[in-house]
PDB file of C-alpha atoms in Angstrom:
ATOM      1  CA  UNK A   1      -5.499 -17.689 -11.411  1.00  0.00           C
ATOM      2  CA  UNK A   2      -8.620 -15.869 -10.236  1.00  0.00           C
ATOM      3  CA  UNK A   3     -10.831 -13.715 -12.443  1.00  0.00           C
ATOM      4  CA  UNK A   4      -9.562 -10.697 -10.545  1.00  0.00           C
ATOM      5  CA  UNK A   5      -5.968 -11.198 -11.702  1.00  0.00           C
ATOM      6  CA  UNK A   6      -6.330 -12.499 -15.243  1.00  0.00           C
ATOM      7  CA  UNK A   7      -6.049  -9.082 -16.881  1.00  0.00           C
ATOM      8  CA  UNK A   8      -3.850  -7.508 -14.215  1.00  0.00           C
ATOM      9  CA  UNK A   9      -4.971  -4.814 -11.817  1.00  0.00           C
ATOM     10  CA  UNK A  10      -3.286  -1.886 -13.574  1.00  0.00           C
ATOM     11  CA  UNK A  11      -4.961  -0.154 -16.481  1.00  0.00           C
ATOM     12  CA  UNK A  12      -3.705  -1.362 -19.852  1.00  0.00           C
ATOM     13  CA  UNK A  13      -0.242  -0.106 -20.740  1.00  0.00           C
ATOM     14  CA  UNK A  14       0.269   2.009 -17.623  1.00  0.00           C
ATOM     15  CA  UNK A  15       1.924  -0.601 -15.418  1.00  0.00           C
ATOM     16  CA  UNK A  16       4.723  -1.479 -17.803  1.00  0.00           C
ATOM     17  CA  UNK A  17       5.471   2.170 -18.447  1.00  0.00           C
ATOM     18  CA  UNK A  18       5.718   2.973 -14.771  1.00  0.00           C
ATOM     19  CA  UNK A  19       7.820  -0.128 -14.148  1.00  0.00           C
ATOM     20  CA  UNK A  20      10.302   1.020 -16.753  1.00  0.00           C
ATOM     21  CA  UNK A  21      10.366   4.469 -15.202  1.00  0.00           C
ATOM     22  CA  UNK A  22      11.139   3.005 -11.767  1.00  0.00           C
ATOM     23  CA  UNK A  23      13.911   0.818 -13.154  1.00  0.00           C
ATOM     24  CA  UNK A  24      15.454   3.973 -14.631  1.00  0.00           C
ATOM     25  CA  UNK A  25      15.853   5.182 -11.012  1.00  0.00           C
ATOM     26  CA  UNK A  26      17.785   2.042 -10.078  1.00  0.00           C
ATOM     27  CA  UNK A  27      20.555   3.991  -8.372  1.00  0.00           C
ATOM     28  CA  UNK A  28      18.160   5.585  -5.843  1.00  0.00           C
ATOM     29  CA  UNK A  29      16.121   3.485  -3.376  1.00  0.00           C
ATOM     30  CA  UNK A  30      12.388   3.909  -3.663  1.00  0.00           C
ATOM     31  CA  UNK A  31      12.105   4.223   0.109  1.00  0.00           C
ATOM     32  CA  UNK A  32      14.728   4.337   2.828  1.00  0.00           C
ATOM     33  CA  UNK A  33      14.729   4.547   6.623  1.00  0.00           C
ATOM     34  CA  UNK A  34      17.875   5.780   8.352  1.00  0.00           C
ATOM     35  CA  UNK A  35      18.144   5.168  12.106  1.00  0.00           C
ATOM     36  CA  UNK A  36      14.388   5.709  12.417  1.00  0.00           C
ATOM     37  CA  UNK A  37      12.971   5.715  15.941  1.00  0.00           C
ATOM     38  CA  UNK A  38       9.426   6.484  17.081  1.00  0.00           C
ATOM     39  CA  UNK A  39       8.720   7.134  20.762  1.00  0.00           C
ATOM     40  CA  UNK A  40       5.321   8.009  22.185  1.00  0.00           C
ATOM     41  CA  UNK A  41       5.847  10.798  24.694  1.00  0.00           C
ATOM     42  CA  UNK A  42       3.540   9.577  27.439  1.00  0.00           C
ATOM     43  CA  UNK A  43       3.970   9.579  31.215  1.00  0.00           C
ATOM     44  CA  UNK A  44       6.014   6.442  30.627  1.00  0.00           C
ATOM     45  CA  UNK A  45       7.510   6.852  27.124  1.00  0.00           C
ATOM     46  CA  UNK A  46       6.801   3.940  24.775  1.00  0.00           C
ATOM     47  CA  UNK A  47       9.217   3.038  21.980  1.00  0.00           C
ATOM     48  CA  UNK A  48       7.266   1.818  18.950  1.00  0.00           C
ATOM     49  CA  UNK A  49      10.147   1.660  16.452  1.00  0.00           C
ATOM     50  CA  UNK A  50      13.792   1.473  17.445  1.00  0.00           C
ATOM     51  CA  UNK A  51      16.781   2.556  15.321  1.00  0.00           C
ATOM     52  CA  UNK A  52      15.563   0.999  12.049  1.00  0.00           C
ATOM     53  CA  UNK A  53      17.777   1.078   8.959  1.00  0.00           C
ATOM     54  CA  UNK A  54      15.965  -0.184   5.884  1.00  0.00           C
ATOM     55  CA  UNK A  55      16.270   0.223   2.118  1.00  0.00           C
ATOM     56  CA  UNK A  56      13.588  -0.927  -0.325  1.00  0.00           C
ATOM     57  CA  UNK A  57      13.982  -0.636  -4.078  1.00  0.00           C
ATOM     58  CA  UNK A  58      11.711  -0.796  -7.099  1.00  0.00           C
ATOM     59  CA  UNK A  59       9.919  -4.035  -7.990  1.00  0.00           C
ATOM     60  CA  UNK A  60      10.253  -5.641  -4.530  1.00  0.00           C
ATOM     61  CA  UNK A  61       7.658  -7.694  -2.649  1.00  0.00           C
ATOM     62  CA  UNK A  62       8.396  -7.331   1.070  1.00  0.00           C
ATOM     63  CA  UNK A  63       6.654  -8.859   4.091  1.00  0.00           C
ATOM     64  CA  UNK A  64       7.006  -7.291   7.544  1.00  0.00           C
ATOM     65  CA  UNK A  65       6.337  -9.869  10.247  1.00  0.00           C
ATOM     66  CA  UNK A  66       6.589 -10.155  14.018  1.00  0.00           C
ATOM     67  CA  UNK A  67       4.435 -10.691  17.093  1.00  0.00           C
ATOM     68  CA  UNK A  68       1.685  -8.302  18.131  1.00  0.00           C
ATOM     69  CA  UNK A  69       3.178  -5.113  19.540  1.00  0.00           C
ATOM     70  CA  UNK A  70       6.478  -5.548  17.698  1.00  0.00           C
ATOM     71  CA  UNK A  71       6.096  -2.278  15.766  1.00  0.00           C
ATOM     72  CA  UNK A  72       5.041  -3.609  12.344  1.00  0.00           C
ATOM     73  CA  UNK A  73       2.199  -1.190  11.682  1.00  0.00           C
ATOM     74  CA  UNK A  74       4.080   1.685  13.342  1.00  0.00           C
ATOM     75  CA  UNK A  75       6.979   1.174  10.938  1.00  0.00           C
ATOM     76  CA  UNK A  76       4.615   0.974   7.962  1.00  0.00           C
ATOM     77  CA  UNK A  77       2.961   4.276   8.940  1.00  0.00           C
ATOM     78  CA  UNK A  78       6.394   5.916   9.205  1.00  0.00           C
ATOM     79  CA  UNK A  79       7.403   4.610   5.778  1.00  0.00           C
ATOM     80  CA  UNK A  80       4.098   5.867   4.383  1.00  0.00           C
ATOM     81  CA  UNK A  81       4.497   9.372   5.860  1.00  0.00           C
ATOM     82  CA  UNK A  82       1.386   8.888   7.985  1.00  0.00           C
ATOM     83  CA  UNK A  83       3.518   9.441  11.077  1.00  0.00           C
ATOM     84  CA  UNK A  84       6.737  11.345  11.803  1.00  0.00           C
ATOM     85  CA  UNK A  85       9.823   9.764  13.401  1.00  0.00           C
ATOM     86  CA  UNK A  86      11.040  10.998  16.767  1.00  0.00           C
ATOM     87  CA  UNK A  87      14.584  10.557  15.418  1.00  0.00           C
ATOM     88  CA  UNK A  88      16.098   9.488  12.122  1.00  0.00           C
ATOM     89  CA  UNK A  89      15.010  10.079   8.547  1.00  0.00           C
ATOM     90  CA  UNK A  90      12.648   8.565   5.996  1.00  0.00           C
ATOM     91  CA  UNK A  91      13.626   9.251   2.399  1.00  0.00           C
ATOM     92  CA  UNK A  92      11.353   8.806  -0.615  1.00  0.00           C
ATOM     93  CA  UNK A  93      13.214   8.431  -3.923  1.00  0.00           C
ATOM     94  CA  UNK A  94      16.244   9.907  -2.210  1.00  0.00           C
ATOM     95  CA  UNK A  95      14.423  12.960  -0.885  1.00  0.00           C
ATOM     96  CA  UNK A  96      14.438  13.619   2.860  1.00  0.00           C
ATOM     97  CA  UNK A  97      10.949  13.990   4.323  1.00  0.00           C
ATOM     98  CA  UNK A  98      11.680  15.328   7.818  1.00  0.00           C
ATOM     99  CA  UNK A  99      11.678  18.947   6.684  1.00  0.00           C
ATOM    100  CA  UNK A 100       8.498  18.655   4.599  1.00  0.00           C
ATOM    101  CA  UNK A 101       5.452  20.582   5.738  1.00  0.00           C
ATOM    102  CA  UNK A 102       2.126  18.735   5.866  1.00  0.00           C
ATOM    103  CA  UNK A 103       1.070  19.883   2.385  1.00  0.00           C
ATOM    104  CA  UNK A 104       4.251  18.504   0.830  1.00  0.00           C
ATOM    105  CA  UNK A 105       3.928  15.278   2.800  1.00  0.00           C
ATOM    106  CA  UNK A 106       0.343  14.900   1.607  1.00  0.00           C
ATOM    107  CA  UNK A 107       1.221  15.528  -2.048  1.00  0.00           C
ATOM    108  CA  UNK A 108       4.121  13.062  -1.795  1.00  0.00           C
ATOM    109  CA  UNK A 109       1.802  10.419  -0.351  1.00  0.00           C
ATOM    110  CA  UNK A 110      -0.806  10.982  -3.053  1.00  0.00           C
ATOM    111  CA  UNK A 111       1.671  10.740  -5.925  1.00  0.00           C
ATOM    112  CA  UNK A 112       3.977   8.022  -4.618  1.00  0.00           C
ATOM    113  CA  UNK A 113       2.192   5.731  -2.160  1.00  0.00           C
ATOM    114  CA  UNK A 114      -1.010   3.707  -2.190  1.00  0.00           C
ATOM    115  CA  UNK A 115      -2.421   2.268   1.049  1.00  0.00           C
ATOM    116  CA  UNK A 116      -4.397  -0.911   1.715  1.00  0.00           C
ATOM    117  CA  UNK A 117      -5.546  -1.568   5.279  1.00  0.00           C
ATOM    118  CA  UNK A 118      -7.010  -4.597   7.064  1.00  0.00           C
ATOM    119  CA  UNK A 119     -10.340  -2.807   7.267  1.00  0.00           C
ATOM    120  CA  UNK A 120     -11.026  -1.261   3.887  1.00  0.00           C
ATOM    121  CA  UNK A 121     -12.065   2.222   5.161  1.00  0.00           C
ATOM    122  CA  UNK A 122     -14.307   2.791   2.148  1.00  0.00           C
ATOM    123  CA  UNK A 123     -16.750   5.659   2.550  1.00  0.00           C
ATOM    124  CA  UNK A 124     -20.109   3.930   3.085  1.00  0.00           C
ATOM    125  CA  UNK A 125     -22.252   6.501   1.267  1.00  0.00           C
ATOM    126  CA  UNK A 126     -20.073   6.416  -1.885  1.00  0.00           C
ATOM    127  CA  UNK A 127     -20.136   3.875  -4.699  1.00  0.00           C
ATOM    128  CA  UNK A 128     -17.110   1.692  -5.409  1.00  0.00           C
ATOM    129  CA  UNK A 129     -16.302   3.956  -8.372  1.00  0.00           C
ATOM    130  CA  UNK A 130     -16.513   7.114  -6.277  1.00  0.00           C
ATOM    131  CA  UNK A 131     -14.311   5.589  -3.558  1.00  0.00           C
ATOM    132  CA  UNK A 132     -11.642   4.756  -6.141  1.00  0.00           C
ATOM    133  CA  UNK A 133     -11.835   8.303  -7.510  1.00  0.00           C
ATOM    134  CA  UNK A 134     -11.111   9.939  -4.130  1.00  0.00           C
ATOM    135  CA  UNK A 135      -7.281   9.921  -4.398  1.00  0.00           C
ATOM    136  CA  UNK A 136      -7.506  11.212  -7.972  1.00  0.00           C
ATOM    137  CA  UNK A 137      -9.738  14.072  -6.863  1.00  0.00           C
ATOM    138  CA  UNK A 138      -7.271  14.914  -4.088  1.00  0.00           C
ATOM    139  CA  UNK A 139      -4.307  14.939  -6.475  1.00  0.00           C
ATOM    140  CA  UNK A 140      -6.259  17.058  -8.948  1.00  0.00           C
ATOM    141  CA  UNK A 141      -4.448  16.202 -12.184  1.00  0.00           C
ATOM    142  CA  UNK A 142      -7.288  14.536 -14.157  1.00  0.00           C
ATOM    143  CA  UNK A 143     -10.606  15.628 -15.619  1.00  0.00           C
ATOM    144  CA  UNK A 144     -13.778  14.116 -14.144  1.00  0.00           C
ATOM    145  CA  UNK A 145     -14.249  11.953 -17.233  1.00  0.00           C
ATOM    146  CA  UNK A 146     -10.683  10.648 -17.056  1.00  0.00           C
ATOM    147  CA  UNK A 147     -11.074   9.873 -13.339  1.00  0.00           C
ATOM    148  CA  UNK A 148     -14.269   7.923 -14.005  1.00  0.00           C
ATOM    149  CA  UNK A 149     -12.629   6.029 -16.869  1.00  0.00           C
ATOM    150  CA  UNK A 150      -9.597   5.125 -14.779  1.00  0.00           C
ATOM    151  CA  UNK A 151     -11.728   4.043 -11.801  1.00  0.00           C
ATOM    152  CA  UNK A 152     -13.817   1.807 -14.052  1.00  0.00           C
ATOM    153  CA  UNK A 153     -10.690   0.366 -15.701  1.00  0.00           C
ATOM    154  CA  UNK A 154      -9.150  -0.485 -12.317  1.00  0.00           C
ATOM    155  CA  UNK A 155     -12.351  -2.028 -10.997  1.00  0.00           C
ATOM    156  CA  UNK A 156     -12.794  -3.990 -14.215  1.00  0.00           C
ATOM    157  CA  UNK A 157      -9.253  -5.337 -14.044  1.00  0.00           C
ATOM    158  CA  UNK A 158      -9.990  -6.549 -10.507  1.00  0.00           C
ATOM    159  CA  UNK A 159     -13.152  -8.373 -11.563  1.00  0.00           C
ATOM    160  CA  UNK A 160     -15.513  -5.705 -10.240  1.00  0.00           C
ATOM    161  CA  UNK A 161     -16.861  -4.119 -13.439  1.00  0.00           C
ATOM    162  CA  UNK A 162     -20.440  -5.075 -12.569  1.00  0.00           C
ATOM    163  CA  UNK A 163     -20.108  -3.653  -9.062  1.00  0.00           C
ATOM    164  CA  UNK A 164     -18.746  -0.162  -9.816  1.00  0.00           C
ATOM    165  CA  UNK A 165     -22.012   1.548  -8.905  1.00  0.00           C
ATOM    166  CA  UNK A 166     -22.594  -0.370  -5.676  1.00  0.00           C
ATOM    167  CA  UNK A 167     -22.016   0.925  -2.155  1.00  0.00           C
ATOM    168  CA  UNK A 168     -19.658  -0.963   0.185  1.00  0.00           C
ATOM    169  CA  UNK A 169     -22.572  -2.494   2.128  1.00  0.00           C
ATOM    170  CA  UNK A 170     -23.698  -4.136  -1.116  1.00  0.00           C
ATOM    171  CA  UNK A 171     -20.346  -5.905  -1.582  1.00  0.00           C
ATOM    172  CA  UNK A 172     -18.727  -8.933   0.058  1.00  0.00           C
ATOM    173  CA  UNK A 173     -15.653  -8.551   2.255  1.00  0.00           C
ATOM    174  CA  UNK A 174     -13.370  -9.730  -0.510  1.00  0.00           C
ATOM    175  CA  UNK A 175     -14.963  -7.368  -3.019  1.00  0.00           C
ATOM    176  CA  UNK A 176     -14.602  -4.424  -0.634  1.00  0.00           C
ATOM    177  CA  UNK A 177     -10.897  -5.196  -0.186  1.00  0.00           C
ATOM    178  CA  UNK A 178     -10.442  -5.332  -3.973  1.00  0.00           C
ATOM    179  CA  UNK A 179     -12.075  -1.899  -4.198  1.00  0.00           C
ATOM    180  CA  UNK A 180      -9.533  -0.757  -1.596  1.00  0.00           C
ATOM    181  CA  UNK A 181      -6.714  -2.121  -3.779  1.00  0.00           C
ATOM    182  CA  UNK A 182      -8.140  -0.254  -6.784  1.00  0.00           C
ATOM    183  CA  UNK A 183      -8.261   2.931  -4.701  1.00  0.00           C
ATOM    184  CA  UNK A 184      -4.602   2.409  -3.706  1.00  0.00           C
ATOM    185  CA  UNK A 185      -3.702   2.212  -7.409  1.00  0.00           C
ATOM    186  CA  UNK A 186      -5.753   5.252  -8.417  1.00  0.00           C
ATOM    187  CA  UNK A 187      -2.824   7.643  -8.898  1.00  0.00           C
ATOM    188  CA  UNK A 188      -0.553   4.894 -10.227  1.00  0.00           C
ATOM    189  CA  UNK A 189       1.929   5.049  -7.336  1.00  0.00           C
ATOM    190  CA  UNK A 190       5.150   3.018  -7.519  1.00  0.00           C
ATOM    191  CA  UNK A 191       4.743   1.914  -3.876  1.00  0.00           C
ATOM    192  CA  UNK A 192       1.869   0.045  -2.202  1.00  0.00           C
ATOM    193  CA  UNK A 193       1.857  -0.273   1.598  1.00  0.00           C
ATOM    194  CA  UNK A 194      -0.541  -2.908   2.916  1.00  0.00           C
ATOM    195  CA  UNK A 195      -1.336  -3.317   6.623  1.00  0.00           C
ATOM    196  CA  UNK A 196      -2.748  -6.826   7.224  1.00  0.00           C
ATOM    197  CA  UNK A 197      -4.551  -6.746   3.837  1.00  0.00           C
ATOM    198  CA  UNK A 198      -5.897 -10.297   4.259  1.00  0.00           C
ATOM    199  CA  UNK A 199      -6.403 -10.207   8.029  1.00  0.00           C
ATOM    200  CA  UNK A 200     -10.202  -9.928   7.983  1.00  0.00           C
ATOM    201  CA  UNK A 201     -10.880 -12.138   4.926  1.00  0.00           C
ATOM    202  CA  UNK A 202     -11.782 -15.787   4.430  1.00  0.00           C
ATOM    203  CA  UNK A 203      -9.209 -18.080   2.823  1.00  0.00           C
ATOM    204  CA  UNK A 204     -10.552 -17.716  -0.743  1.00  0.00           C
ATOM    205  CA  UNK A 205     -10.658 -13.920  -0.594  1.00  0.00           C
ATOM    206  CA  UNK A 206      -7.235 -13.841   1.112  1.00  0.00           C
ATOM    207  CA  UNK A 207      -5.741 -15.801  -1.772  1.00  0.00           C
ATOM    208  CA  UNK A 208      -7.337 -13.458  -4.320  1.00  0.00           C
ATOM    209  CA  UNK A 209      -5.909 -10.383  -2.607  1.00  0.00           C
ATOM    210  CA  UNK A 210      -2.488 -12.019  -2.272  1.00  0.00           C
ATOM    211  CA  UNK A 211      -2.462 -12.887  -5.993  1.00  0.00           C
ATOM    212  CA  UNK A 212      -3.368  -9.302  -6.847  1.00  0.00           C
ATOM    213  CA  UNK A 213      -0.515  -7.910  -4.749  1.00  0.00           C
ATOM    214  CA  UNK A 214       1.924 -10.454  -6.189  1.00  0.00           C
ATOM    215  CA  UNK A 215       0.766  -9.544  -9.697  1.00  0.00           C
ATOM    216  CA  UNK A 216       1.441  -5.860  -9.042  1.00  0.00           C
ATOM    217  CA  UNK A 217       5.096  -6.732  -8.434  1.00  0.00           C
ATOM    218  CA  UNK A 218       5.599  -9.513 -10.983  1.00  0.00           C
ATOM    219  CA  UNK A 219       3.742  -8.002 -13.929  1.00  0.00           C
ATOM    220  CA  UNK A 220       3.608  -4.276 -13.281  1.00  0.00           C
ATOM    221  CA  UNK A 221       6.881  -3.455 -11.552  1.00  0.00           C
ATOM    222  CA  UNK A 222       5.314  -2.043  -8.394  1.00  0.00           C
ATOM    223  CA  UNK A 223       6.847  -2.359  -4.952  1.00  0.00           C
ATOM    224  CA  UNK A 224       4.561  -3.865  -2.311  1.00  0.00           C
ATOM    225  CA  UNK A 225       5.360  -3.812   1.415  1.00  0.00           C
ATOM    226  CA  UNK A 226       2.861  -5.843   3.423  1.00  0.00           C
ATOM    227  CA  UNK A 227       2.515  -6.247   7.166  1.00  0.00           C
ATOM    228  CA  UNK A 228       1.157  -9.711   7.934  1.00  0.00           C
ATOM    229  CA  UNK A 229       0.628 -12.109  10.830  1.00  0.00           C
ATOM    230  CA  UNK A 230       0.061 -14.937   8.327  1.00  0.00           C
ATOM    231  CA  UNK A 231       3.348 -16.835   8.181  1.00  0.00           C
ATOM    232  CA  UNK A 232       2.031 -18.928   5.301  1.00  0.00           C
ATOM    233  CA  UNK A 233       1.598 -15.831   3.172  1.00  0.00           C
ATOM    234  CA  UNK A 234       4.886 -14.345   4.380  1.00  0.00           C
ATOM    235  CA  UNK A 235       6.733 -17.492   3.298  1.00  0.00           C
ATOM    236  CA  UNK A 236       5.539 -16.895  -0.277  1.00  0.00           C
ATOM    237  CA  UNK A 237       6.922 -13.347  -0.367  1.00  0.00           C
ATOM    238  CA  UNK A 238      10.427 -12.816  -1.687  1.00  0.00           C
ATOM    239  CA  UNK A 239      11.787 -10.687   1.149  1.00  0.00           C
ATOM    240  CA  UNK A 240      10.799 -11.047   4.795  1.00  0.00           C
ATOM    241  CA  UNK A 241      11.651  -8.499   7.481  1.00  0.00           C
ATOM    242  CA  UNK A 242      11.029  -9.604  11.060  1.00  0.00           C
ATOM    243  CA  UNK A 243      10.560  -7.151  13.921  1.00  0.00           C
ATOM    244  CA  UNK A 244      10.773  -7.640  17.667  1.00  0.00           C
ATOM    245  CA  UNK A 245      10.402  -4.845  20.222  1.00  0.00           C
ATOM    246  CA  UNK A 246      10.431  -2.257  17.449  1.00  0.00           C
ATOM    247  CA  UNK A 247      13.744  -3.367  15.931  1.00  0.00           C
ATOM    248  CA  UNK A 248      14.625  -5.424  12.855  1.00  0.00           C
ATOM    249  CA  UNK A 249      15.929  -8.824  13.963  1.00  0.00           C
ATOM    250  CA  UNK A 250      15.990 -10.555  10.557  1.00  0.00           C
ATOM    251  CA  UNK A 251      15.935  -9.540   6.895  1.00  0.00           C
ATOM    252  CA  UNK A 252      15.694 -12.641   4.710  1.00  0.00           C
ATOM    253  CA  UNK A 253      15.704 -12.850   0.936  1.00  0.00           C
ATOM    254  CA  UNK A 254      17.253  -9.409   0.564  1.00  0.00           C
TER     255      UNK A 254
END
């Protein structure tokens, strides 16, 4: 196991507590899509996601696979409330999201969902610590000292304690992606959505990031949904959802 995963990427004690809390909600799916469709209203309308029904519970590791243009990332953005369905409903912990205004959608995202993207999207002028603190500042429930302590704890657990004060351009690609994982965990969300999290990394860094995501599920009770083109990685994930032309064509390991 890599240095980054030896101590686990969740601050001491917090992961197990949140895992227990999620298991107490066992009767309600963590996230659910009901007949979700997304159509781009262009001159020639384009269907990105077509009539998707999907239920994902606590403590699941899910891969979303399919060819380019199959709707993988579009579905992930709908599940993460970054986009709005043309038809159908996305429910978070049993709560419908279609009627939420943007402020409620934003607060739900901040408290419930962490995002990891193929390209880390770290702010270049900020240190690793400050990047990790951004979601905590947005949620506004912690003091500055507590935010700094939590950011340092997350970075330390991911093997980045010595790099907390560095800017992204002073880090390797794998280190930047681990900072992005720490940022996704900042508000201790039960759900992590990852869009091609290893797509721009070398094989060693890809394995480190995969181990971190797997550890979040196995040791800390998180749910991780990852879009990936890497069939080797997908084969190591417990549940695999395959898309074609915006629709689910297979759901294995469910």
